[in-house]
Short mmCIF file of C-alpha atoms and ligand atoms in Angstrom, two decimals:
data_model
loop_
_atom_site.label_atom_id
_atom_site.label_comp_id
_atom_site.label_asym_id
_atom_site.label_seq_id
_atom_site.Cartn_x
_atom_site.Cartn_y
_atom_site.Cartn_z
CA UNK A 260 0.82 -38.69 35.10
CA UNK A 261 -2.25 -41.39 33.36
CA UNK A 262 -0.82 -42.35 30.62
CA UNK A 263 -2.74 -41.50 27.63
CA UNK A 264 -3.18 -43.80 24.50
CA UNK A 265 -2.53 -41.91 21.28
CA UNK A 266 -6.35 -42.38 20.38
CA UNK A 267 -7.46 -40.64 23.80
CA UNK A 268 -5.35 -37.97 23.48
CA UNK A 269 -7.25 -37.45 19.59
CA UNK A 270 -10.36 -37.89 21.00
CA UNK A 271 -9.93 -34.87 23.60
CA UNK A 272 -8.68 -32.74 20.80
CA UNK A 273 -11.71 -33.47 18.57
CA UNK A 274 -13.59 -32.97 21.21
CA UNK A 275 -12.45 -29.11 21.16
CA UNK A 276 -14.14 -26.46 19.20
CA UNK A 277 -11.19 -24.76 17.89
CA UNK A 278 -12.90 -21.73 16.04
CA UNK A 279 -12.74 -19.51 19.35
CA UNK A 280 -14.90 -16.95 17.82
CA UNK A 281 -15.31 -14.58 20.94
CA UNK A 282 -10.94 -14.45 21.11
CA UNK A 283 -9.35 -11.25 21.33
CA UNK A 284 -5.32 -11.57 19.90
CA UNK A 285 -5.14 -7.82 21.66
CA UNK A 286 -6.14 -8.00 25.26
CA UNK A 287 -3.87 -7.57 28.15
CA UNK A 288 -0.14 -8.21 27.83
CA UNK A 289 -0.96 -9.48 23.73
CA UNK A 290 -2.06 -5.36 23.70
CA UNK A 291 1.13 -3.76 24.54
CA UNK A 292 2.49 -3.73 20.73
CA UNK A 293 1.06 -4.49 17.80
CA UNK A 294 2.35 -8.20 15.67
CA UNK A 295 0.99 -9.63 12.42
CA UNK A 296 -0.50 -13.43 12.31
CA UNK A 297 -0.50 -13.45 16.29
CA UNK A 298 -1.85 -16.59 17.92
CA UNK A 299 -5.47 -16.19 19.47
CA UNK A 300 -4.07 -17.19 22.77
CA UNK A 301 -6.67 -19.63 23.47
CA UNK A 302 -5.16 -21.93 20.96
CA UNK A 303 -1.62 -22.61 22.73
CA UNK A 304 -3.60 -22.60 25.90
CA UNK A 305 -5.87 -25.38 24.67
CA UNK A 306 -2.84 -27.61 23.65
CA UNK A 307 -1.05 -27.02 26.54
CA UNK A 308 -4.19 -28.24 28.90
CA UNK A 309 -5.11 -31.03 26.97
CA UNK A 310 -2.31 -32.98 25.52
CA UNK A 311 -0.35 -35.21 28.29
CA UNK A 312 3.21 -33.18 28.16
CA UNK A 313 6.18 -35.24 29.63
CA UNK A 314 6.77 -34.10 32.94
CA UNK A 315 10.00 -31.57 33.70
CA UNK A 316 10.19 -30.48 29.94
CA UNK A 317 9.35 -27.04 28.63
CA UNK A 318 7.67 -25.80 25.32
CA UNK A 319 9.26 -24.47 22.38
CA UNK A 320 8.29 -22.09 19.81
CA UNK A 321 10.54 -21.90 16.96
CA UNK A 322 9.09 -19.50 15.21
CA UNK A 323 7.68 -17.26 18.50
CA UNK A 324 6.41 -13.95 16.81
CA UNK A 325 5.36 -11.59 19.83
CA UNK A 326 5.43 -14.58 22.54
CA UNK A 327 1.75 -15.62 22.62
CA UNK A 328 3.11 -19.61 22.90
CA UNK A 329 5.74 -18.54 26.12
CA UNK A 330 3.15 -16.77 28.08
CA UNK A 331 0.41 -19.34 27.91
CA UNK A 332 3.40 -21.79 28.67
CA UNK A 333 4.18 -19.29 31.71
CA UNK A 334 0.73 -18.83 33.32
CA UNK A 335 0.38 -22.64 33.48
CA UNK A 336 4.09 -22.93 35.03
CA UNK A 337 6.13 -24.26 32.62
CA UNK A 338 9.67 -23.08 31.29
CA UNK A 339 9.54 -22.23 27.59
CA UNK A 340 11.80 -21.62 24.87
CA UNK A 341 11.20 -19.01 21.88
CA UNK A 342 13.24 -18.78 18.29
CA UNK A 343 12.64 -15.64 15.71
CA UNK A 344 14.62 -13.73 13.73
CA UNK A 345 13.13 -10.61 14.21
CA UNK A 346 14.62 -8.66 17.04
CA UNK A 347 10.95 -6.82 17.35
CA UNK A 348 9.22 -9.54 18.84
CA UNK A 349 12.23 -10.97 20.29
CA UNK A 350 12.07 -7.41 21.96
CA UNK A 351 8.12 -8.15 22.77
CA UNK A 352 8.60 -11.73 24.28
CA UNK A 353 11.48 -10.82 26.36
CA UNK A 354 9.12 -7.69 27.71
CA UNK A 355 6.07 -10.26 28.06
CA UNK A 356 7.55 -12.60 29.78
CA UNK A 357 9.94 -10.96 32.88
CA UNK A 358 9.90 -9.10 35.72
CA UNK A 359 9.49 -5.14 35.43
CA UNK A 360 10.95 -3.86 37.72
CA UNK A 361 9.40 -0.99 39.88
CA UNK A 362 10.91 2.05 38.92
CA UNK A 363 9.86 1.69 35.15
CA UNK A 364 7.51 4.32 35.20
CA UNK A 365 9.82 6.67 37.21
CA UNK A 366 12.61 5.93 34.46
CA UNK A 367 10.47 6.54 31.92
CA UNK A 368 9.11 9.79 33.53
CA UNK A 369 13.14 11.07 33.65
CA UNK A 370 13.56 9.52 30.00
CA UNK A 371 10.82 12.02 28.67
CA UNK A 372 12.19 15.34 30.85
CA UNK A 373 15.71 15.05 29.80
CA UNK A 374 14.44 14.62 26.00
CA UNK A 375 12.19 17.23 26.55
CA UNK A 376 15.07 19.55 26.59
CA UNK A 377 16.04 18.66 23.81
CA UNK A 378 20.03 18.66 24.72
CA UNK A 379 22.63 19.09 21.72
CA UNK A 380 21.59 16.54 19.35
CA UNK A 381 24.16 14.87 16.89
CA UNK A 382 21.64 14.44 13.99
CA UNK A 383 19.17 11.60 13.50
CA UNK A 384 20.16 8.03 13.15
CA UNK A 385 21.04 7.29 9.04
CA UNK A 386 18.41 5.56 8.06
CA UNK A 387 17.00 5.23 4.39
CA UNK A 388 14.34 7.62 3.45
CA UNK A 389 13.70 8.73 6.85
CA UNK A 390 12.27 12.37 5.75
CA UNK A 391 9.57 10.66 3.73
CA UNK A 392 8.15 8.83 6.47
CA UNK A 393 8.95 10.85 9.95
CA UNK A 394 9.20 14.63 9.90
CA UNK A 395 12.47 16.53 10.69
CA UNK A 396 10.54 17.48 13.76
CA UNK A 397 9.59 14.14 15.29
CA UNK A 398 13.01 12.77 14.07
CA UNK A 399 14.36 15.12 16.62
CA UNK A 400 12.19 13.93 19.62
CA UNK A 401 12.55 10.36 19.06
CA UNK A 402 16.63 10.66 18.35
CA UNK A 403 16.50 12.67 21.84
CA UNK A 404 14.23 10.00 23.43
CA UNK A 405 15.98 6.75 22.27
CA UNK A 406 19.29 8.79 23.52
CA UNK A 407 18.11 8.42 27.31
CA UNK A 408 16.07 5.20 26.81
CA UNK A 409 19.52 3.46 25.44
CA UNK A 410 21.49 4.94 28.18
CA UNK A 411 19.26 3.47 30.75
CA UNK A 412 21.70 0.23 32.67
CA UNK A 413 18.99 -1.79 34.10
CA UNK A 414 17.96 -4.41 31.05
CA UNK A 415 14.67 -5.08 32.04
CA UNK A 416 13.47 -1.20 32.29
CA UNK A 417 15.39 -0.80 29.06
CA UNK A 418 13.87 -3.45 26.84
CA UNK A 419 10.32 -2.18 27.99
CA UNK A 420 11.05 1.16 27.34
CA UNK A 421 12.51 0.29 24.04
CA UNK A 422 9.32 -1.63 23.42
CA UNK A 423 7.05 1.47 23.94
CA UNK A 424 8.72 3.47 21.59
CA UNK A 425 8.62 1.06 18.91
CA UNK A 426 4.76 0.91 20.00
CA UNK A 427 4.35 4.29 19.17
CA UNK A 428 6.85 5.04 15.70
CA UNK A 429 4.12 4.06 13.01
CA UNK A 430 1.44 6.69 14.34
CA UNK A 431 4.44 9.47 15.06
CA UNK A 432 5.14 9.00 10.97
CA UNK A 433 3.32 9.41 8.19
CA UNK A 434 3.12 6.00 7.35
CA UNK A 435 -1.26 5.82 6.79
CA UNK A 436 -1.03 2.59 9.25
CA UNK A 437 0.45 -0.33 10.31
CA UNK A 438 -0.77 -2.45 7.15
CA UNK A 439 -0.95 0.08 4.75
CA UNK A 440 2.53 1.50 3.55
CA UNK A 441 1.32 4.72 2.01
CA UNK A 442 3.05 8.53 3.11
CA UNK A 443 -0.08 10.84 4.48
CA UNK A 444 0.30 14.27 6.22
CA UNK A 445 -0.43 13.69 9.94
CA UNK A 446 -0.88 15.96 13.03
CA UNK A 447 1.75 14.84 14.92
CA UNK A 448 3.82 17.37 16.96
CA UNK A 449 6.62 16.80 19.26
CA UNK A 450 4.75 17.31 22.18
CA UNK A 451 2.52 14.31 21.02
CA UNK A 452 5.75 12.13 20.98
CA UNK A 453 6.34 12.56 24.73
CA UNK A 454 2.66 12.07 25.28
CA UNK A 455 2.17 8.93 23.52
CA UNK A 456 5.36 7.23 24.57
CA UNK A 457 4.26 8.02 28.11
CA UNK A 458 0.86 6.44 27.67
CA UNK A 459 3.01 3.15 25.90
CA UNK A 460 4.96 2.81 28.98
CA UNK A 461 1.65 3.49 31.43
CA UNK A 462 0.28 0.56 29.24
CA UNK A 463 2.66 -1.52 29.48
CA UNK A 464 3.24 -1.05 33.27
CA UNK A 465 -0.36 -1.77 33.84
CA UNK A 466 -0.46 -5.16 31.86
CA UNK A 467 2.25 -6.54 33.31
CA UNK A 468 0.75 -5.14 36.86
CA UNK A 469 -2.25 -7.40 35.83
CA UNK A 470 -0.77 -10.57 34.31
CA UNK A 471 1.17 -13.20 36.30
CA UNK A 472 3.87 -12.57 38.99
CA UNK A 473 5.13 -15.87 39.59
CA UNK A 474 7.54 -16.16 36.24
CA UNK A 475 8.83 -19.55 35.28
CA UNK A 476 12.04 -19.34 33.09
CA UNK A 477 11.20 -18.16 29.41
CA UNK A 478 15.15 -18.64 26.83
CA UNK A 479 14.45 -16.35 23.85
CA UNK A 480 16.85 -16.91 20.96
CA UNK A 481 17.09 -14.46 18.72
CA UNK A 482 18.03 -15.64 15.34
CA UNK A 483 17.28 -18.15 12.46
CA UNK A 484 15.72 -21.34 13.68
CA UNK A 485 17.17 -23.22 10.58
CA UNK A 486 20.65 -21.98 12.00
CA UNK A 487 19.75 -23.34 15.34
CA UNK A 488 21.51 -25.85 16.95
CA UNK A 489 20.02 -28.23 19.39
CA UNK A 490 22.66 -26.95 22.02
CA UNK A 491 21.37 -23.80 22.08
CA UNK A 492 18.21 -25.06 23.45
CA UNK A 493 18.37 -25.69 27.27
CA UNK A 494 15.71 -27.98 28.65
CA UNK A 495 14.15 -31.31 27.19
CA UNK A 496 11.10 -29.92 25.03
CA UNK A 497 7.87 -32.09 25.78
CA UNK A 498 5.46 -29.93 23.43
CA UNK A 499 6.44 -27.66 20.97
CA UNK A 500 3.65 -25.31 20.17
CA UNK A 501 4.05 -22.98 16.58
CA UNK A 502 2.66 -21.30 14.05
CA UNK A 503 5.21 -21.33 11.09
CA UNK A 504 5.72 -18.08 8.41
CA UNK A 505 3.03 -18.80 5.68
CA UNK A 506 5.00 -18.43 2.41
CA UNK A 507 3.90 -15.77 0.53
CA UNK A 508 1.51 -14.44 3.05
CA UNK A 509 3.05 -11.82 5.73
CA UNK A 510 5.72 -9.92 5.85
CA UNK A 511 7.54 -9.50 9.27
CA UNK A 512 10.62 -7.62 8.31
CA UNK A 513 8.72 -5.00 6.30
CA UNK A 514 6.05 -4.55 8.96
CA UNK A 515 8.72 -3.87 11.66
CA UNK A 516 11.26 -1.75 8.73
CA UNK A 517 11.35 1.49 10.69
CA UNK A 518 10.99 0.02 14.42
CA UNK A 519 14.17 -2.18 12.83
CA UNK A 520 15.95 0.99 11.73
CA UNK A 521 15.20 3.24 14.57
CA UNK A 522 16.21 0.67 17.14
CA UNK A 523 19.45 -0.05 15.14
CA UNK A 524 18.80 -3.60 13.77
CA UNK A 525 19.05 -4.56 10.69
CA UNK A 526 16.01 -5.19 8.46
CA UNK A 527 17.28 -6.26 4.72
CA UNK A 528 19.78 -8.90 6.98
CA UNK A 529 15.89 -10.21 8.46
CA UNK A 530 14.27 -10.16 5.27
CA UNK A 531 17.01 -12.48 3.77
CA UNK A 532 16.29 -15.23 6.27
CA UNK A 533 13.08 -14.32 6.88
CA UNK A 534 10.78 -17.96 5.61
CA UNK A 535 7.70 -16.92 3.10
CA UNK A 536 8.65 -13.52 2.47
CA UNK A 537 7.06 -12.14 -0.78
CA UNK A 538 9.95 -10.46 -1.37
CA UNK A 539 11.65 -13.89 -2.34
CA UNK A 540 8.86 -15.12 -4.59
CA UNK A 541 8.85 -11.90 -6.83
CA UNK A 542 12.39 -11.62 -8.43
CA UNK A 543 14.66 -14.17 -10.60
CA UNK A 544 15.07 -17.80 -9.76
CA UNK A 545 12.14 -16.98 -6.91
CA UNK A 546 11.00 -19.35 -4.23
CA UNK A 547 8.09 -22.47 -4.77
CA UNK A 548 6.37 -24.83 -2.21
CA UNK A 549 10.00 -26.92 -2.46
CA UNK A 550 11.60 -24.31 -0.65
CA UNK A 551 9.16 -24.57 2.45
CA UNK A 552 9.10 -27.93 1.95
CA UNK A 553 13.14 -27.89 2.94
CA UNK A 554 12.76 -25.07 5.57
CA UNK A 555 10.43 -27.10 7.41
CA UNK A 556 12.01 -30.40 6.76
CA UNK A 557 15.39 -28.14 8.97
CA UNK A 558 12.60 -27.09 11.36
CA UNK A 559 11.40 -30.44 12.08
CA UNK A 560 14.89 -31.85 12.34
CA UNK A 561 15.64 -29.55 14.95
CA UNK A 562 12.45 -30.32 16.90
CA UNK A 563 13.18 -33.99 16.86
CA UNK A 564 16.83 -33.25 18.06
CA UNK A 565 15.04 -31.58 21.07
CA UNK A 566 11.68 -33.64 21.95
CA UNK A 567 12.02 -36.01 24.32
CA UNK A 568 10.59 -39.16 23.13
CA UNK A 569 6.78 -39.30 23.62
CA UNK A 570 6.49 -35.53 23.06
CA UNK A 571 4.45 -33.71 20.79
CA UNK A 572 5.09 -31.13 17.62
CA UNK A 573 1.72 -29.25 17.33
CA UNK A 574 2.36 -26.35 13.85
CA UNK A 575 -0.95 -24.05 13.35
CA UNK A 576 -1.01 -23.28 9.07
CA UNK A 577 -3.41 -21.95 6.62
CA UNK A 578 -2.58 -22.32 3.04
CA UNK A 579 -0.66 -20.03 0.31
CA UNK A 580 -1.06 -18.91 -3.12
CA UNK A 581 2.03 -18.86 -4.82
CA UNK A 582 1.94 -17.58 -8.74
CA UNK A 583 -1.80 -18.44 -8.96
CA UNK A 584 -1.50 -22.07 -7.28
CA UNK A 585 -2.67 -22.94 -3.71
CA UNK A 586 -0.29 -24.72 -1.81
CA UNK A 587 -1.39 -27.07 1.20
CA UNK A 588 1.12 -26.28 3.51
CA UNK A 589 -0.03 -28.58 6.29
CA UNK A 590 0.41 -31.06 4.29
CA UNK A 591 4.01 -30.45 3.47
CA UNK A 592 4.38 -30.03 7.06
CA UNK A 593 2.94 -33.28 7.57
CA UNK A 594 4.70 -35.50 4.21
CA UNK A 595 7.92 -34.43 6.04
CA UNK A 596 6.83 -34.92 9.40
CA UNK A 597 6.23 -38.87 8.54
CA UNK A 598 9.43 -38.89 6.28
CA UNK A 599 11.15 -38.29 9.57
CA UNK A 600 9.32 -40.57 11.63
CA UNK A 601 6.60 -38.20 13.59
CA UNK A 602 3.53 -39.96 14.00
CA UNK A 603 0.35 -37.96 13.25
CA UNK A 604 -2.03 -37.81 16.39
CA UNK A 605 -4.75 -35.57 14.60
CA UNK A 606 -5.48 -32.50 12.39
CA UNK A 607 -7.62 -30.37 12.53
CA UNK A 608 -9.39 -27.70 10.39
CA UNK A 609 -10.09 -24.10 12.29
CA UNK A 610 -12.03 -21.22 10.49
CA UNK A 611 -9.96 -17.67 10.53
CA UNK A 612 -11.77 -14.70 11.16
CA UNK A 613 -12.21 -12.45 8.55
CA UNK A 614 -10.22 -9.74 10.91
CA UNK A 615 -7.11 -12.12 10.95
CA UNK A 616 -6.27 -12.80 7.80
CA UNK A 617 -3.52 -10.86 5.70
CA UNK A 618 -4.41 -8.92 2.25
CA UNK A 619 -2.82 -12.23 0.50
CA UNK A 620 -4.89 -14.58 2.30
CA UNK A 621 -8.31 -12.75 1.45
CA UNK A 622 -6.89 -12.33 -1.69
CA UNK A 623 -6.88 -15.88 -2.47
CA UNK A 624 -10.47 -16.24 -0.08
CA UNK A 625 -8.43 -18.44 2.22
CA UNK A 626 -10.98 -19.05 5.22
CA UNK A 627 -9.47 -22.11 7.26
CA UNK A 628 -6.27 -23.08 8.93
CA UNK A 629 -5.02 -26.35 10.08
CA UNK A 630 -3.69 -27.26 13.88
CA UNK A 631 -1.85 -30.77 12.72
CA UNK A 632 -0.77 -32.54 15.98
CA UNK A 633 2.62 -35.04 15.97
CA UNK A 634 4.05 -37.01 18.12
CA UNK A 635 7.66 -38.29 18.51
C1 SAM B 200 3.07 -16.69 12.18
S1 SAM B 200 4.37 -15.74 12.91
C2 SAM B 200 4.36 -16.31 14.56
C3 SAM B 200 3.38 -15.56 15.39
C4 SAM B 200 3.34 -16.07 16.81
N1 SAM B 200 2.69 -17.36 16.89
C5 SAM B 200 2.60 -15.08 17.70
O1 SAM B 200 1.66 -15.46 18.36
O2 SAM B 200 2.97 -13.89 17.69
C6 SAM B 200 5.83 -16.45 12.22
C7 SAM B 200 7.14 -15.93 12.76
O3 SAM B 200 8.22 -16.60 12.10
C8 SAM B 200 9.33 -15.72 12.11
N2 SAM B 200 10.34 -16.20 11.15
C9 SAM B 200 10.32 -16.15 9.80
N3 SAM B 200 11.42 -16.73 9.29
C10 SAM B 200 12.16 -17.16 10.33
C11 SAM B 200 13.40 -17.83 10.46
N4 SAM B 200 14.11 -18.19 9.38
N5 SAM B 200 13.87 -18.10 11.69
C12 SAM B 200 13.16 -17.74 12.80
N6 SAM B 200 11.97 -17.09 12.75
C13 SAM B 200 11.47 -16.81 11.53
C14 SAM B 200 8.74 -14.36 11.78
O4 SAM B 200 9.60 -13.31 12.21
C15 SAM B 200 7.41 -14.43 12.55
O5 SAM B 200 7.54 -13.83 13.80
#
């Protein structure tokens, strides 16, 4: 590989216009389930082709959200490595990025018949508040369907069809919509249930029909990256590629509650680990910048525990508000990032579209993010 000089490499980055305006975060595979904050994909893709990665060393994404970084990382043939807490899109990565094997839709078809039938049911999972949000009705259909899918044996078939019912629980309740956590009367019957889940599976059948076939090895960890250690992690990293939890801004856990319950994972045990979640800067002795500052200070020791010398640590961040102030999280990022002896490359300021950004950020008329490039 030509060795690049450290102001080369900066130069072919600023020579990028990072703004993508015509990117879609839902095409294709990205469309088979919805994920707050996604990655436009074009912005993984663009650091992976430009910046010189050390040869036979895969990405990492510590904080990998639905798997935008391990795909791009997969159609250009490299092995990746994804961390997140949430076992939602640990669920969609995994169903990104392997094999499906050929009798999915066939399995699926069988899934719907049996639950059709509607065979003795022993009551609805016990979940908080479920009559508020699903009927007794729809309860019923989905208790019968996740029966079969969670009997199915082969992993792969099961994770996708596990996938496409989570796909489908928000618009089977009568939660308004995915962002908006208000109870409305829908018509939804139990027929529809069958009907849309089908449709998920057809989907997701037909994107992975469409994307790549030759898969390089994706590792998907499933848990808190700041309880992590290096050993987990099972090739050299020569990029890692991420775009951290913005304090204060999303919420993962609560966006995923009821795909959580239903699929029998726990969401109050995510929201306690979860980084940035409001829920920890609105109650006694609440979270400030200092606390990011420390998770990513855990982040970054883990990625220098895992890049091979030479390699690069690229984190995508807007800013927060937190109790009225705006915090420059890049620049925490970056303080902590020289405190531990990661040289900055570039950074680089990226508008959001208006479409992307959560209630918080519009709230506090954030309009730019920052892609801050390191090197080890
Ligand atoms: C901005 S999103 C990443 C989105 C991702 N780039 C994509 O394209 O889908 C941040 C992710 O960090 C995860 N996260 C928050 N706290 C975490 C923690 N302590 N350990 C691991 N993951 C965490 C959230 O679940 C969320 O998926």
């Amino acid at each position: 590989m030509k060795i690049l000089e450290n102001s080369d490499v900066s130069q072919l980055l600023s020579n990028i216009n990072w703004n993508f305006p015509q990117s879609k975060t839902s095409e294709g595979i990205h469309s088979i389930h919805p994920y707050p904050a996604k990655f436009i994909p074009e912005i993984p893709r663009y650091l992976i082709k430009s910046l010189p990665i050390p040869e036979d060393t895969a990405i990492l994404d510590p904080f990998c959200g639905s798997g935008v970084t391990l795909v791009e990382a997969q159609m250009r043939g490299l092995k990746s490595v994804g961390i997140d807490l949430n076992p939602i899109a640990c669920l969609i990565s995994k169903v990104k990025t392997q094999d499906l094997p050929a009798e999915f839709l066939n399995t699926a078809a069988h899934c719907v018949n049996f639950a059709r039938k509607g065979f003795e049911l022993t009551g609805t999972r016990d979940i908080p508040n479920i009559d508020h949000w699903f009927d007794p009705q729809i309860q019923q259909s989905v208790t019968a369907l996740l029966l079969m899918v969670n009997s199915i044996k082969e992993v792969a078939i099961r994770q996708a069809l596990r996938l496409a019912l989570s796909s489908i629980l928000v618009r089977i309740s009568k939660q308004e919509s995915d962002t908006r956590y208000a109870a409305i009367e829908k018509d939804v019957n139990q027929d529809d249930v069958f009907e849309f889940f089908t449709v998920a599976c057809r989907k997701i059948a037909k994107s992975k029909e469409q994307s790549s076939s030759a898969k390089t090895p994706v590792k998907i960890i499933e848990r808190d990256t700041l309880g992590t250690k290096p050993s987990a992690i099972p090739w050299p990293i020569g990029a890692v590629i991420t775009s951290p939890p913005y304090p204060n801004a999303y919420e993962y856990w609560l966006y995923h509650k009821y795909r959580m319950w239903w699929l029998g994972f726990d969401p109050i045990a995510v929201k306690e680990k979860e980084i940035g979640a409001r829920a920890h800067f609105f109650r006694k002795n609440h979270h400030t910048a200092q606390n990011f500052k420390e998770q990513m200070e855990g982040t970054l020791r883990l990625i220098r525990s895992v890049l091979v010398s030479g390699g690069y640590a690229c984190f995508v961040i807007g800013r927060s508000k937190i109790h009225g102030k705006i915090v420059d999280n890049a620049s925490i990022i970056e303080n902590v990032a020289g405190e531990l002896g990661f040289k900055k490359i570039e950074r680089i300021t990226r508008r959001i579209l208006a479409s992307r950004k959560s209630f918080n950020l519009s709230h506090a008329n954030i309009k730019t993010e920052e892609i801050l490039i390191l090197k080890k």
